[in-house]
């Protein structure tokens, strides 16, 4: 499909672009889609931060339980078992934020 050329007009000395009702409706639809994607991106970003925080805390707790040197283990904020207990819920949130699951062929499954 050929890209439509915008129709430039001047109204009261102001340059403008004229749209047909169909083009205007398509523009509004695209704006709604972009807004929805922005909202979804914020959810994914929040989930990614929470996952990153969990992994950082888990690494710190594992290093504290099994220090690489012979020195005493440093104190950590939360034990590994508490961190691991919160992981399944966080993974469910991550999968939900990532969107629909893919089937074996890589295509998206319908809900």
Coordinates of C-alpha atoms in Angstrom, one line a residue:
X1 CA 0.0 0.0 0.0
X2 CA 1.4 3.4 -1.0
X3 CA 2.1 5.9 1.7
X4 CA -0.4 8.7 1.5
X5 CA 0.9 12.2 0.9
X6 CA -0.2 14.7 3.5
X7 CA -2.3 17.6 2.3
X8 CA -0.9 20.8 3.6
X9 CA -3.2 23.8 3.9
X10 CA -3.0 27.2 5.4
X11 CA -5.8 28.4 7.7
X12 CA -5.8 31.9 9.1
X13 CA -2.1 32.1 8.3
X14 CA -1.3 28.9 10.2
X15 CA 0.2 25.9 8.2
X16 CA -1.8 22.7 8.9
X17 CA -2.3 19.2 7.6
X18 CA -5.8 18.1 6.5
X19 CA -6.9 14.6 7.3
X20 CA -9.9 12.7 6.0
X21 CA -12.3 11.3 8.7
X22 CA -10.9 7.8 8.1
X23 CA -7.2 9.0 8.5
X24 CA -8.2 10.9 11.7
X25 CA -9.8 7.7 13.1
X26 CA -6.7 5.7 12.3
X27 CA -4.6 8.4 14.0
X28 CA -6.7 8.2 17.1
X29 CA -6.4 4.4 17.1
X30 CA -2.6 4.6 16.9
X31 CA -2.5 7.0 19.7
X32 CA -4.5 4.7 21.9
X33 CA -2.2 1.8 21.0
X34 CA 0.9 3.8 21.8
X35 CA -0.6 4.8 25.2
X36 CA -1.4 1.2 26.0
X37 CA 2.1 0.1 25.1
X38 CA 3.6 2.8 27.3
X39 CA 1.5 1.5 30.2
X40 CA 2.6 -2.0 29.6
X41 CA 6.2 -0.9 29.3
X42 CA 6.0 0.6 32.8
X43 CA 4.7 -2.7 34.2
X44 CA 7.5 -4.6 32.5
X45 CA 10.1 -2.1 33.8
X46 CA 8.8 -2.4 37.4
X47 CA 8.8 -6.2 37.2
X48 CA 12.3 -6.2 35.8
X49 CA 13.5 -4.0 38.6
X50 CA 11.9 -6.3 41.2
X51 CA 13.5 -9.3 39.6
X52 CA 16.9 -7.6 39.5
X53 CA 16.5 -6.7 43.2
X54 CA 15.6 -10.3 44.1
X55 CA 18.6 -11.7 42.2
X56 CA 21.0 -9.2 43.7
X57 CA 19.7 -10.1 47.2
X58 CA 19.9 -13.8 46.4
X59 CA 23.5 -13.5 45.2
X60 CA 24.5 -11.5 48.3
X61 CA 22.8 -14.1 50.6
X62 CA 24.5 -17.0 48.8
X63 CA 27.9 -15.4 49.0
X64 CA 27.3 -14.8 52.7
X65 CA 26.4 -18.4 53.3
X66 CA 29.4 -19.7 51.3
X67 CA 32.1 -17.0 51.4
X68 CA 34.9 -17.4 48.8
X69 CA 37.6 -16.8 51.5
X70 CA 38.1 -18.3 54.9
X71 CA 36.9 -15.2 56.8
X72 CA 33.6 -14.9 58.7
X73 CA 30.4 -14.6 56.7
X74 CA 29.0 -11.0 56.5
X75 CA 25.5 -10.3 57.7
X76 CA 22.8 -10.2 55.1
X77 CA 19.3 -8.6 55.2
X78 CA 17.3 -11.8 54.4
X79 CA 18.1 -15.5 54.5
X80 CA 18.2 -17.4 51.2
X81 CA 15.0 -19.4 52.1
X82 CA 13.0 -16.2 52.5
X83 CA 14.3 -14.9 49.1
X84 CA 13.5 -18.2 47.4
X85 CA 10.0 -18.2 48.9
X86 CA 9.3 -14.9 47.1
X87 CA 10.7 -16.0 43.8
X88 CA 7.6 -18.0 42.5
X89 CA 5.3 -15.0 42.9
X90 CA 7.7 -12.7 41.2
X91 CA 8.1 -15.2 38.3
X92 CA 4.4 -15.3 37.8
X93 CA 4.3 -11.5 37.7
X94 CA 7.2 -11.5 35.2
X95 CA 5.4 -14.0 32.9
X96 CA 2.2 -12.0 33.2
X97 CA 4.0 -8.8 32.3
X98 CA 5.8 -10.3 29.4
X99 CA 2.5 -11.2 27.7
X100 CA 1.1 -14.2 26.0
X101 CA 2.9 -17.5 26.1
X102 CA 4.5 -18.8 22.9
X103 CA 3.8 -22.3 21.6
X104 CA 6.6 -24.7 20.5
X105 CA 6.8 -23.2 16.9
X106 CA 7.5 -19.7 18.3
X107 CA 4.0 -18.4 17.3
X108 CA 1.9 -16.6 19.9
X109 CA -1.0 -18.6 21.3
X110 CA -4.4 -17.0 21.5
X111 CA -5.9 -16.6 25.0

